[in-house]
mmCIF file of C-alpha atoms in Angstrom:
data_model
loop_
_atom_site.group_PDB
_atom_site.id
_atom_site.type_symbol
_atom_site.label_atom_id
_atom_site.label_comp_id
_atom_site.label_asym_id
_atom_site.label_seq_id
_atom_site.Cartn_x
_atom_site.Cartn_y
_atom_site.Cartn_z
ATOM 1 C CA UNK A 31 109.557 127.887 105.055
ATOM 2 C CA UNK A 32 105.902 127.915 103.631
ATOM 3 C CA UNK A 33 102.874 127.700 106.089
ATOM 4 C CA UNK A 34 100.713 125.013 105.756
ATOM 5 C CA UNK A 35 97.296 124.066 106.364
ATOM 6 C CA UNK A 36 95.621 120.683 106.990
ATOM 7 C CA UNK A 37 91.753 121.643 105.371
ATOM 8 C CA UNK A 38 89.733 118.936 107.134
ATOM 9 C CA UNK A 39 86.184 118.696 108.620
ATOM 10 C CA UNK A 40 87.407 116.585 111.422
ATOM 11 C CA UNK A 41 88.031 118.414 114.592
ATOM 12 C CA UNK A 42 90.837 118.612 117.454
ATOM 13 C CA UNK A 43 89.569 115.659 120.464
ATOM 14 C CA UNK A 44 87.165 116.867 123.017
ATOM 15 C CA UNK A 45 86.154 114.500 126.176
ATOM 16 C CA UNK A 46 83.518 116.227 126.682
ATOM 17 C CA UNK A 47 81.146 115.713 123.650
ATOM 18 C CA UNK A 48 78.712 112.547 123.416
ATOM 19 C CA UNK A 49 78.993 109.610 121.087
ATOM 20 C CA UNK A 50 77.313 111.030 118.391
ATOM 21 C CA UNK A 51 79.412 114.404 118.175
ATOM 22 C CA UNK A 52 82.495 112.618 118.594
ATOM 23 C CA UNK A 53 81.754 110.319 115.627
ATOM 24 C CA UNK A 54 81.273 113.296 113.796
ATOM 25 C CA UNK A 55 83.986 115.417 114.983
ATOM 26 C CA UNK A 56 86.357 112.892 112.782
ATOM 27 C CA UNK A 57 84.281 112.341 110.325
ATOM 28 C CA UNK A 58 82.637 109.015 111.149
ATOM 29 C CA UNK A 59 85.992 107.414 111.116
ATOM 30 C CA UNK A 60 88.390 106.884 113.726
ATOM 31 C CA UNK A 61 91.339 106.691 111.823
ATOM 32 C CA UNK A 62 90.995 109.691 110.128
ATOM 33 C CA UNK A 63 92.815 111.211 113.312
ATOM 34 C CA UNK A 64 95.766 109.008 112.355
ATOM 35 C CA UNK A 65 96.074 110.457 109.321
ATOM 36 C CA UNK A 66 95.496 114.102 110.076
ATOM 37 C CA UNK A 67 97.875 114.268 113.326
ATOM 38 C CA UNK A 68 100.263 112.290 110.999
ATOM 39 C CA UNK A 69 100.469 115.340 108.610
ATOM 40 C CA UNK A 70 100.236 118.214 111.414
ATOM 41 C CA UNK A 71 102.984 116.974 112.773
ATOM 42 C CA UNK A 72 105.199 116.052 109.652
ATOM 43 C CA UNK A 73 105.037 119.611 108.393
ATOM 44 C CA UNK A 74 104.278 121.006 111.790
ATOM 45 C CA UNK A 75 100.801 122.150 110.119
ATOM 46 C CA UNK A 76 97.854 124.056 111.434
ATOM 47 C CA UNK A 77 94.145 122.471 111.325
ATOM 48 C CA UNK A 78 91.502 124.298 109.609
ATOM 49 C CA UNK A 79 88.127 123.893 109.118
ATOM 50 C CA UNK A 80 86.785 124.256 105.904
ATOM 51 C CA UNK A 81 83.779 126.865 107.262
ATOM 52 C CA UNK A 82 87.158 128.629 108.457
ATOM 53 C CA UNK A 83 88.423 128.771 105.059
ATOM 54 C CA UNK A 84 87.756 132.319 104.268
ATOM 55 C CA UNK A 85 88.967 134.015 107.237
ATOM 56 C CA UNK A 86 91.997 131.817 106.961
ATOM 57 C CA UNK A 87 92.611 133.354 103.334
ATOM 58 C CA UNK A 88 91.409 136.860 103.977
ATOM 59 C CA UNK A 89 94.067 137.082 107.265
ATOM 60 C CA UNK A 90 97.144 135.208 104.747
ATOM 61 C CA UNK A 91 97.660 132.555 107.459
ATOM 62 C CA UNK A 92 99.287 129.490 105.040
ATOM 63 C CA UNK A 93 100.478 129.118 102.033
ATOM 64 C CA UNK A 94 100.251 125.501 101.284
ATOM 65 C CA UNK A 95 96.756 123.916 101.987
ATOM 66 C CA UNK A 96 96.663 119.647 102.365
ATOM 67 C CA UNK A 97 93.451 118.085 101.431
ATOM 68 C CA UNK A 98 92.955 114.447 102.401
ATOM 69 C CA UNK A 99 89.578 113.549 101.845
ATOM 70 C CA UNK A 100 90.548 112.763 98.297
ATOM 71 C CA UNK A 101 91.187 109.345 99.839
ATOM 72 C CA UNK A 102 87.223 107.853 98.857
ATOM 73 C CA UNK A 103 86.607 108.342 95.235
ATOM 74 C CA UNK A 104 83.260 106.661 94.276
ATOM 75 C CA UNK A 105 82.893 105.720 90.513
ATOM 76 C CA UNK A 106 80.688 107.826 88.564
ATOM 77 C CA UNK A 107 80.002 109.928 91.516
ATOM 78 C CA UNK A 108 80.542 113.622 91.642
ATOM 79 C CA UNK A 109 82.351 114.993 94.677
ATOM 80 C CA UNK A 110 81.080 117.232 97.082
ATOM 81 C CA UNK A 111 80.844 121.150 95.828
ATOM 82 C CA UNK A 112 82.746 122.156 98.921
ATOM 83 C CA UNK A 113 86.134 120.872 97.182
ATOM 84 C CA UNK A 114 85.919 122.650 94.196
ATOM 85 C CA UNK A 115 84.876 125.875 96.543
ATOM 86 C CA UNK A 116 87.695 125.215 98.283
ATOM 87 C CA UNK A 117 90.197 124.709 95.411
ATOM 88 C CA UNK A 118 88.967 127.897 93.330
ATOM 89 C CA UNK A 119 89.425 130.455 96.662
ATOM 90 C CA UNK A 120 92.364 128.583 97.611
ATOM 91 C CA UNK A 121 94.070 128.860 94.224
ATOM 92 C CA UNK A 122 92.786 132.210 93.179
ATOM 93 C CA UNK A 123 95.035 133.780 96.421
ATOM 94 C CA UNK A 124 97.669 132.246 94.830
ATOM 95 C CA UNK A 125 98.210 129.454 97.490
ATOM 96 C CA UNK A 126 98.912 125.945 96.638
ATOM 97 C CA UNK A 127 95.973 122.921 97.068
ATOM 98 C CA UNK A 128 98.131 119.758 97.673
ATOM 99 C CA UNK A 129 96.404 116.607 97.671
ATOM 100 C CA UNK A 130 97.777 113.798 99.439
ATOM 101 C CA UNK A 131 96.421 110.206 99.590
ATOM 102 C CA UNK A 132 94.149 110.238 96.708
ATOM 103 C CA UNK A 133 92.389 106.985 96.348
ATOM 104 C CA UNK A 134 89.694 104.830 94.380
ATOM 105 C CA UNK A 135 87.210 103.008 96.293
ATOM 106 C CA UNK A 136 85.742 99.545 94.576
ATOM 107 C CA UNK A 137 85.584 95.939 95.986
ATOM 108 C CA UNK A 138 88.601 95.115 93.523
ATOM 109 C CA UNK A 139 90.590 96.463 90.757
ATOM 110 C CA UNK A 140 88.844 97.136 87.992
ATOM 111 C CA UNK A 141 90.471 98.547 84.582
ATOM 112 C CA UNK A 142 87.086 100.179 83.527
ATOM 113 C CA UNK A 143 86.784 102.383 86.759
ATOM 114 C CA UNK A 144 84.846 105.740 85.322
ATOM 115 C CA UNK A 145 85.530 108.918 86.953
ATOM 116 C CA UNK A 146 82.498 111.249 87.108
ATOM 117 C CA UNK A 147 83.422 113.652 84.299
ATOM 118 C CA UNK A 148 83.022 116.524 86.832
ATOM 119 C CA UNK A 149 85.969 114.683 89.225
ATOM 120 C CA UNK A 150 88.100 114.228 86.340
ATOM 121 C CA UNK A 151 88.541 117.398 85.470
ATOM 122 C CA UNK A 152 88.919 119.044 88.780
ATOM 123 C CA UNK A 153 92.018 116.510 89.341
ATOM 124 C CA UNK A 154 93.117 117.523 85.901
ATOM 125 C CA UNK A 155 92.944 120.983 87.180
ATOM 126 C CA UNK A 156 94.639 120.414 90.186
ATOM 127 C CA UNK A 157 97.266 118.324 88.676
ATOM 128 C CA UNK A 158 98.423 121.622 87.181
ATOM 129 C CA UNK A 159 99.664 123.075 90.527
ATOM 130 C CA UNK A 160 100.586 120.415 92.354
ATOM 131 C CA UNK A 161 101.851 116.879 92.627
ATOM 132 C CA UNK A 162 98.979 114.781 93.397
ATOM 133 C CA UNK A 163 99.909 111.901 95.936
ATOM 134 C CA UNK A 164 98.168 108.740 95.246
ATOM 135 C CA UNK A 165 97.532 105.642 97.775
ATOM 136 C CA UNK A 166 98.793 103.249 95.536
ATOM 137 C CA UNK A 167 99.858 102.093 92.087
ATOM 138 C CA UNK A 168 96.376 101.293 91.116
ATOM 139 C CA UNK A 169 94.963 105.138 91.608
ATOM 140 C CA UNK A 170 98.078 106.473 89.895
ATOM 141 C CA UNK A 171 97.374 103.811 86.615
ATOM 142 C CA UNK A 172 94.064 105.271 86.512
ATOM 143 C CA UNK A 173 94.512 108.357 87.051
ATOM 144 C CA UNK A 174 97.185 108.689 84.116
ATOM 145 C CA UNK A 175 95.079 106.554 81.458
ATOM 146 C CA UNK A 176 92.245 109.129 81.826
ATOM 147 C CA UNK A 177 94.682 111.892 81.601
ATOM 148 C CA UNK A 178 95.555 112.847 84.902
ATOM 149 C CA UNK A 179 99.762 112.761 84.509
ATOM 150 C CA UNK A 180 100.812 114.330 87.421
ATOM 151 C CA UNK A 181 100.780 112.267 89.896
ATOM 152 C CA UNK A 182 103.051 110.396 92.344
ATOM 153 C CA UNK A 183 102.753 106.779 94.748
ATOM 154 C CA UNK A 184 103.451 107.939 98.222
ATOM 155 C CA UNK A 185 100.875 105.697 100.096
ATOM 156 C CA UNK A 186 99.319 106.931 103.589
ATOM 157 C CA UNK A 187 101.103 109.413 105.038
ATOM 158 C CA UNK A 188 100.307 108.019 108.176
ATOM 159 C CA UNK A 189 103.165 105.604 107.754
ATOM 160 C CA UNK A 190 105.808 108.546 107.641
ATOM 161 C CA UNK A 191 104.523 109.610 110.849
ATOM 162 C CA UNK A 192 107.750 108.378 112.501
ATOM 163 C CA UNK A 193 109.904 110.500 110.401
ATOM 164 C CA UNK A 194 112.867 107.566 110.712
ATOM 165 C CA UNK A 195 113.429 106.744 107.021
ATOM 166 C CA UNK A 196 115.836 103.923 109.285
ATOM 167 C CA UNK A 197 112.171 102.725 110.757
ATOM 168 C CA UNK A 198 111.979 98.809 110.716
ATOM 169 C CA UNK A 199 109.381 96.289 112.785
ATOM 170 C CA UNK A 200 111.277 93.558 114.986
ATOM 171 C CA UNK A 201 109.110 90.884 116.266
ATOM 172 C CA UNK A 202 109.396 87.944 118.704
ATOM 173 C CA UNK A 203 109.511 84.485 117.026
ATOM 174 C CA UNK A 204 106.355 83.581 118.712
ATOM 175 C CA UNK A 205 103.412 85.033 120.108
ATOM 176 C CA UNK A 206 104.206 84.815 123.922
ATOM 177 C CA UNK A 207 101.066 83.144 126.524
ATOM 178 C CA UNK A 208 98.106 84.875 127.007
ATOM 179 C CA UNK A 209 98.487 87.454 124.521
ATOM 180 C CA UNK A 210 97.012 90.601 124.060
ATOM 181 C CA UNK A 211 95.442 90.619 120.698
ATOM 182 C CA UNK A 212 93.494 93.256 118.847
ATOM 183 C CA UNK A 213 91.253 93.108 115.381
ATOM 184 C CA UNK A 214 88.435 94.990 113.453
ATOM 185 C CA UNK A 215 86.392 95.025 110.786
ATOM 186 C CA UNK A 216 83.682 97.364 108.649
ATOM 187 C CA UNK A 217 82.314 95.888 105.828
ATOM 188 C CA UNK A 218 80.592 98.692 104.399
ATOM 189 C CA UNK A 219 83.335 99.451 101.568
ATOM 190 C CA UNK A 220 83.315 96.368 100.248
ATOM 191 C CA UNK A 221 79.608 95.511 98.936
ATOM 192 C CA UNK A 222 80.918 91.816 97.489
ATOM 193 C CA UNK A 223 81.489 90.918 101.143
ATOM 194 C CA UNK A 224 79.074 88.796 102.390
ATOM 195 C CA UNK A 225 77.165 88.749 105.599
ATOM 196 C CA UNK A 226 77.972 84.993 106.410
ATOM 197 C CA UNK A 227 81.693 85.710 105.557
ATOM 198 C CA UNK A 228 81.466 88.811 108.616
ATOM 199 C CA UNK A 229 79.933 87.043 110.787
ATOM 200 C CA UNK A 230 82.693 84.299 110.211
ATOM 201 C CA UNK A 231 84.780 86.888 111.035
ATOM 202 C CA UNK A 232 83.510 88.409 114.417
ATOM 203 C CA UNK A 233 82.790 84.496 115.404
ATOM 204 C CA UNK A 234 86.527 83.849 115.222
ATOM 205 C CA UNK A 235 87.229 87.158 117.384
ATOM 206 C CA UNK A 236 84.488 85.900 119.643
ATOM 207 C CA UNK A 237 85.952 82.620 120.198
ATOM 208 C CA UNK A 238 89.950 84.154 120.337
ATOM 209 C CA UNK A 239 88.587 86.844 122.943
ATOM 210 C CA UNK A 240 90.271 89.172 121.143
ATOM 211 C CA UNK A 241 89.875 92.633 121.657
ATOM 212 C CA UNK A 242 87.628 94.688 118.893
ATOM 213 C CA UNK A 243 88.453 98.234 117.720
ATOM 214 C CA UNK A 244 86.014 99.896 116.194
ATOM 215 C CA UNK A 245 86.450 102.831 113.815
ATOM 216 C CA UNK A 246 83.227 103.881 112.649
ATOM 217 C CA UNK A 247 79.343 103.368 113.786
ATOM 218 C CA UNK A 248 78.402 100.100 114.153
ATOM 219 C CA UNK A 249 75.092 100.417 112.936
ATOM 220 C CA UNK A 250 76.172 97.604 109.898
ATOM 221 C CA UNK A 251 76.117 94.811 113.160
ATOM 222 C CA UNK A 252 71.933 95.424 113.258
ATOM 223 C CA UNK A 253 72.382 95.046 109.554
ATOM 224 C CA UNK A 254 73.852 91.553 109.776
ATOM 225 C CA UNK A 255 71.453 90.689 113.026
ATOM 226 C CA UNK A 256 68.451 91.081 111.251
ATOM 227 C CA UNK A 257 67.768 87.951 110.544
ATOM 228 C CA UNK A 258 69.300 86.213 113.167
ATOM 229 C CA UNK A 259 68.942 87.751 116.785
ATOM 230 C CA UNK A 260 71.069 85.211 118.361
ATOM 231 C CA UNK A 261 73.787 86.493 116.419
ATOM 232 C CA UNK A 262 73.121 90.351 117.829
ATOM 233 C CA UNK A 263 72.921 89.291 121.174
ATOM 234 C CA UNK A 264 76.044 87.616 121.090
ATOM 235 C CA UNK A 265 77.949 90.088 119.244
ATOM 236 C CA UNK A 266 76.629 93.195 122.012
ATOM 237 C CA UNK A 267 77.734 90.825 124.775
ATOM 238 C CA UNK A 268 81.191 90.385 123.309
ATOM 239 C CA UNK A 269 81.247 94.122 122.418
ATOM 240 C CA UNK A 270 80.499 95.353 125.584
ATOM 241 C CA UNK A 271 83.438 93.249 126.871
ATOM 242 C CA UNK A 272 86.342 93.141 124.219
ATOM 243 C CA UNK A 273 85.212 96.470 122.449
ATOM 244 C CA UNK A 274 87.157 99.495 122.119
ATOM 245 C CA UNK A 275 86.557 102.676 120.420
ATOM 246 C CA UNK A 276 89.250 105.640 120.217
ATOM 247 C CA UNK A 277 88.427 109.019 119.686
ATOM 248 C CA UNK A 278 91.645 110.431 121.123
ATOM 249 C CA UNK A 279 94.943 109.295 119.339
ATOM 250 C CA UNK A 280 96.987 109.513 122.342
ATOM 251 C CA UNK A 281 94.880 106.965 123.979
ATOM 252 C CA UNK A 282 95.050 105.189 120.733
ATOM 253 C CA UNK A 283 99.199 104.800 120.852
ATOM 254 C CA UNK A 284 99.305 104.042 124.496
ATOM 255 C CA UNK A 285 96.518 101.121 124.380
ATOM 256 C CA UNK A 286 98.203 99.877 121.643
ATOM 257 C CA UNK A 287 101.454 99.496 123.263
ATOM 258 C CA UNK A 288 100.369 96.706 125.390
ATOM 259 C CA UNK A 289 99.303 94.854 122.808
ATOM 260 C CA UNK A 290 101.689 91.603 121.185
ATOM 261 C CA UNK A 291 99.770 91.287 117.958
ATOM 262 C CA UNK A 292 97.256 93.270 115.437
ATOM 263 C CA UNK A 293 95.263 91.656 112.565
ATOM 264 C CA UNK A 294 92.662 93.775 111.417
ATOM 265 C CA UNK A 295 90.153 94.701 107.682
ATOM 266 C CA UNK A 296 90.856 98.432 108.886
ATOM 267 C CA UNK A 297 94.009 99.990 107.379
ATOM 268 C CA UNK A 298 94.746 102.456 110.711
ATOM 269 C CA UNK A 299 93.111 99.708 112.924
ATOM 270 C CA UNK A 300 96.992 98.325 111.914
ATOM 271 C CA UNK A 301 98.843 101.074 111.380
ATOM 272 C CA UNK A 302 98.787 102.690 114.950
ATOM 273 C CA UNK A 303 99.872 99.126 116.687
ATOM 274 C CA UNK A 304 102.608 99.054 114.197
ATOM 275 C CA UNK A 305 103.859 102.271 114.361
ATOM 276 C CA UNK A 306 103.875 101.372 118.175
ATOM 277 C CA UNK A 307 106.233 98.403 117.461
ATOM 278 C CA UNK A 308 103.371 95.571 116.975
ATOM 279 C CA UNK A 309 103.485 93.014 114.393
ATOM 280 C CA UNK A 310 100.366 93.445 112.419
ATOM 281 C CA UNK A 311 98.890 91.206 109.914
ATOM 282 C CA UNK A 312 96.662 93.972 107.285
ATOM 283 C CA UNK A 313 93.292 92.175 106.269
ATOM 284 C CA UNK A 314 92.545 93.224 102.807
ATOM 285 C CA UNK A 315 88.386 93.755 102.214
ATOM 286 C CA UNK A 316 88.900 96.014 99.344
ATOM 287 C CA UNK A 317 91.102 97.511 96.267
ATOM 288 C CA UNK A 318 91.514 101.064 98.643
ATOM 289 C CA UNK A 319 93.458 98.676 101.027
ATOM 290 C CA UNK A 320 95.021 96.685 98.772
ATOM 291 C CA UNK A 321 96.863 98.546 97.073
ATOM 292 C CA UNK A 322 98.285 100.789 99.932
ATOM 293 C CA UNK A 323 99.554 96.943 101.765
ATOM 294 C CA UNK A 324 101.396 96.367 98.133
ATOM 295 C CA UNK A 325 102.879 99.308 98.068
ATOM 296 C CA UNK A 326 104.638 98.930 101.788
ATOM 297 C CA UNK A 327 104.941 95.686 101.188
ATOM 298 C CA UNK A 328 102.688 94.735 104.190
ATOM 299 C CA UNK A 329 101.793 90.680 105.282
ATOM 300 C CA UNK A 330 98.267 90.853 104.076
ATOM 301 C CA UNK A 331 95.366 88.230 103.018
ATOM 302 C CA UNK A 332 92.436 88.661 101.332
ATOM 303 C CA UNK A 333 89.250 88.794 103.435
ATOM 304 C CA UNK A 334 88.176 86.375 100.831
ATOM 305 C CA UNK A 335 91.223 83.777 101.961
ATOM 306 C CA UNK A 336 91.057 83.931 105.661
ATOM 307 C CA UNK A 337 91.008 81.055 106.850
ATOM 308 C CA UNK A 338 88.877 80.317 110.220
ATOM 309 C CA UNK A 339 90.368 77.335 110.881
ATOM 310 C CA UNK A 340 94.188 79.065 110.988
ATOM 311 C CA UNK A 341 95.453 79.182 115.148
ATOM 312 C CA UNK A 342 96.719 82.961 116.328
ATOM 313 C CA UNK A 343 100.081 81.955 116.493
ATOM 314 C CA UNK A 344 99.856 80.734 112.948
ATOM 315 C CA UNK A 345 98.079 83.897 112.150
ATOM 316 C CA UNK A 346 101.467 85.762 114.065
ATOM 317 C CA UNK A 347 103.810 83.375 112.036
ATOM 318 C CA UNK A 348 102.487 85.243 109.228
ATOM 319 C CA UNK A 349 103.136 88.429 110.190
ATOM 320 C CA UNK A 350 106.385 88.649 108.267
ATOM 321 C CA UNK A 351 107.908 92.309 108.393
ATOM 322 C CA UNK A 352 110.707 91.308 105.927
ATOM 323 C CA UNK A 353 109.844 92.680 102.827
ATOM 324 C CA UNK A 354 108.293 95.949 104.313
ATOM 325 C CA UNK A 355 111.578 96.408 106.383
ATOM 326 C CA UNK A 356 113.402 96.502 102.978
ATOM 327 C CA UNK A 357 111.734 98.786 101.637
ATOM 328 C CA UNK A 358 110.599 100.800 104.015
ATOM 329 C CA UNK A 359 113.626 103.573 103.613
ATOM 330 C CA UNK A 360 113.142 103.603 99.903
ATOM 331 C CA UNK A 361 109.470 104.835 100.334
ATOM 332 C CA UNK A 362 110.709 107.287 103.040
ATOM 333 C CA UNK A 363 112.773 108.904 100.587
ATOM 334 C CA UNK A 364 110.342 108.637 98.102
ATOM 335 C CA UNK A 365 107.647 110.653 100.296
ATOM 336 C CA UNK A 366 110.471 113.443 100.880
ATOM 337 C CA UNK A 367 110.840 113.576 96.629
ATOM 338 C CA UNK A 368 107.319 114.090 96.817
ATOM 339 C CA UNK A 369 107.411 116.802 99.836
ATOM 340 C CA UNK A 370 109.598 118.529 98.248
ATOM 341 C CA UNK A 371 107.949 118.959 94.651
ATOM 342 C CA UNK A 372 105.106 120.503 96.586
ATOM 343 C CA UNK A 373 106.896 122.988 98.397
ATOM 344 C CA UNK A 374 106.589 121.613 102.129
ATOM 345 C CA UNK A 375 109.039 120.245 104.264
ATOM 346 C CA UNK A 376 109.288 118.022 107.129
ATOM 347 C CA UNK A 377 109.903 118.957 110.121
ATOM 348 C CA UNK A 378 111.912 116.785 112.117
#
């Protein structure tokens, strides 16, 4: 069985650091830790840093290497040089670079989406050693109409992190008194969003008491309070009560046990509380996350449809795991296609 390598910046949990080094220690995003723990423990992979790269390759430690920060492709934008270090040393000891979880990031689709020329051809490149895994059918349309044919619709591999192709959400037929409810939001992907629309948002939260997750720095909530203090004042409050912030994924799972219902605009914000058996309604802010809820056929509305007005058991009501529980198994075996093409293997 080949050896494989998760190639990540992010870095193994650590009580002990403050704030600001934990933020960066995943890579200003919380949920990256879902999806890197998700693929160290589907193939039973190693975590290396990329300033670890070299000794890694000069000692012949792996033979596979999975690169996930693929996920944020900005249009017209070249991306970082460390990639294409990576790829060329990587490739020229005759190991495999596997991308999984390539995505496009834009407010919506949009058919005239220009890769940097630069990008393009480094995915071309790729494409010619491995099967590159795309978030959803959106990516992979893009990616072949500029040229880019090898590629495949596997989604977030965070999803497979059950390893249960059988996997299926059950939920109660109503949201039960005095629920525990959790949500979240970051508008920075989406630059259409607008402020009034986010504060909307966090006012319904407010009102609901519903617990906050927060996956990256919050900096964007001085953003939307500087014009109206009243606002920041009553968001801190709120935060300081309802907030939650997880830098350990453990702690993650187990908080989101007790929960009886997730709605959230952040994809992992979800994910965990489902994979944990919670019905979670996906808030769509942007194509990146639209496209992954099509393709597991999650319940989702547009940012842009929410409606304020809606009760939280109507929001529950349409949490409806039907569709997803369908085809949940087909997508399963569809991921282990994929695996396989790539030389890796799950390890159950």
């Amino acid at each position: 069985m080949n050896r494989v390598a998760i190639l990540t910046e992010c870095k193994p949990y650590n009580p002990n650091r403050t704030f600001t080094e934990q933020l960066n220690s995943v890579g200003g995003n919380t949920g990256n830790n879902a999806y890197i723990t998700a693929l160290m423990d589907i193939f039973s992979a190693a975590r290396v840093d990329y300033e670890l790269l070299d000794k890694t390759l000069e000692d012949d430690e792996y033979d596979v290497y999975i690169v996930g920060n693929l996920s944020w492709i900005v249009e017209d934008t070249p991306l970082p040089d460390f990639y294409y270090d990576a790829f060329r040393k990587i490739t020229n000891k005759g190991k495999k670079f596997v991308p999984i979880s390539v995505g496009t990031q834009v407010f919506d689709y949009k058919a005239d989406f220009k890769y940097d020329p630069t990008t393009l051809s480094f995915l071309k490149e790729i494409s010619e050693q491995a099967v590159i895994a795309c978030r959803g059918e959106y990516t992979a349309e893009l990616l072949s109409k500029n040229g880019v044919k090898n590629v495949e619709v596997i989604g977030c591999p965070s999803l497979f992190h059950t390893k249960d192709p059988n996997f299926k959400l059950s939920k109660r037929n109503y949201l039960r008194k005095n629920p525990r409810i959790a949500t979240g939001i970051t508008p920075w992907p989406n630059e259409k969003m607008s402020t009034s629309l986010v504060k909307e948002y966090l006012g319904y939260a407010i009102r609901n008491k519903i617990d906050f997750i927060e996956q990256a720095d919050n900096s964007w909530i001085e953003f939307l309070s500087e014009t109206d203090k009243s606002f920041k004042g009553l968001f801190h409050t709120y935060f300081k009560q309802f907030g939650k912030m997880f830098f350990d994924i453990e702690e993650w799972r187990v908080y989101s046990r007790e929960l009886d219902f997730s709605f959230s605009g952040r994809f992992h914000g979800n994910v965990i509380p489902l994979l944990e058996g919670v019905p979670s309604l996906f808030i769509s802010i942007d194509a990146r996350t639209k496209e992954m809820c099509e393709y597991f056929k999650f319940p989702t509305i547009d940012i842009q449809e929410f409606c304020f007005d809606k009760t939280l058991e109507e929001l529950y009501e349409m949490a409806d795991y039907t569709e997803f529980n369908k085809s949940y198994s087909g997508a399963f075996i569809k991921f282990e296609n994929y695996v396989e093409k790539n030389n890796l293997k799950i390890v159950k």
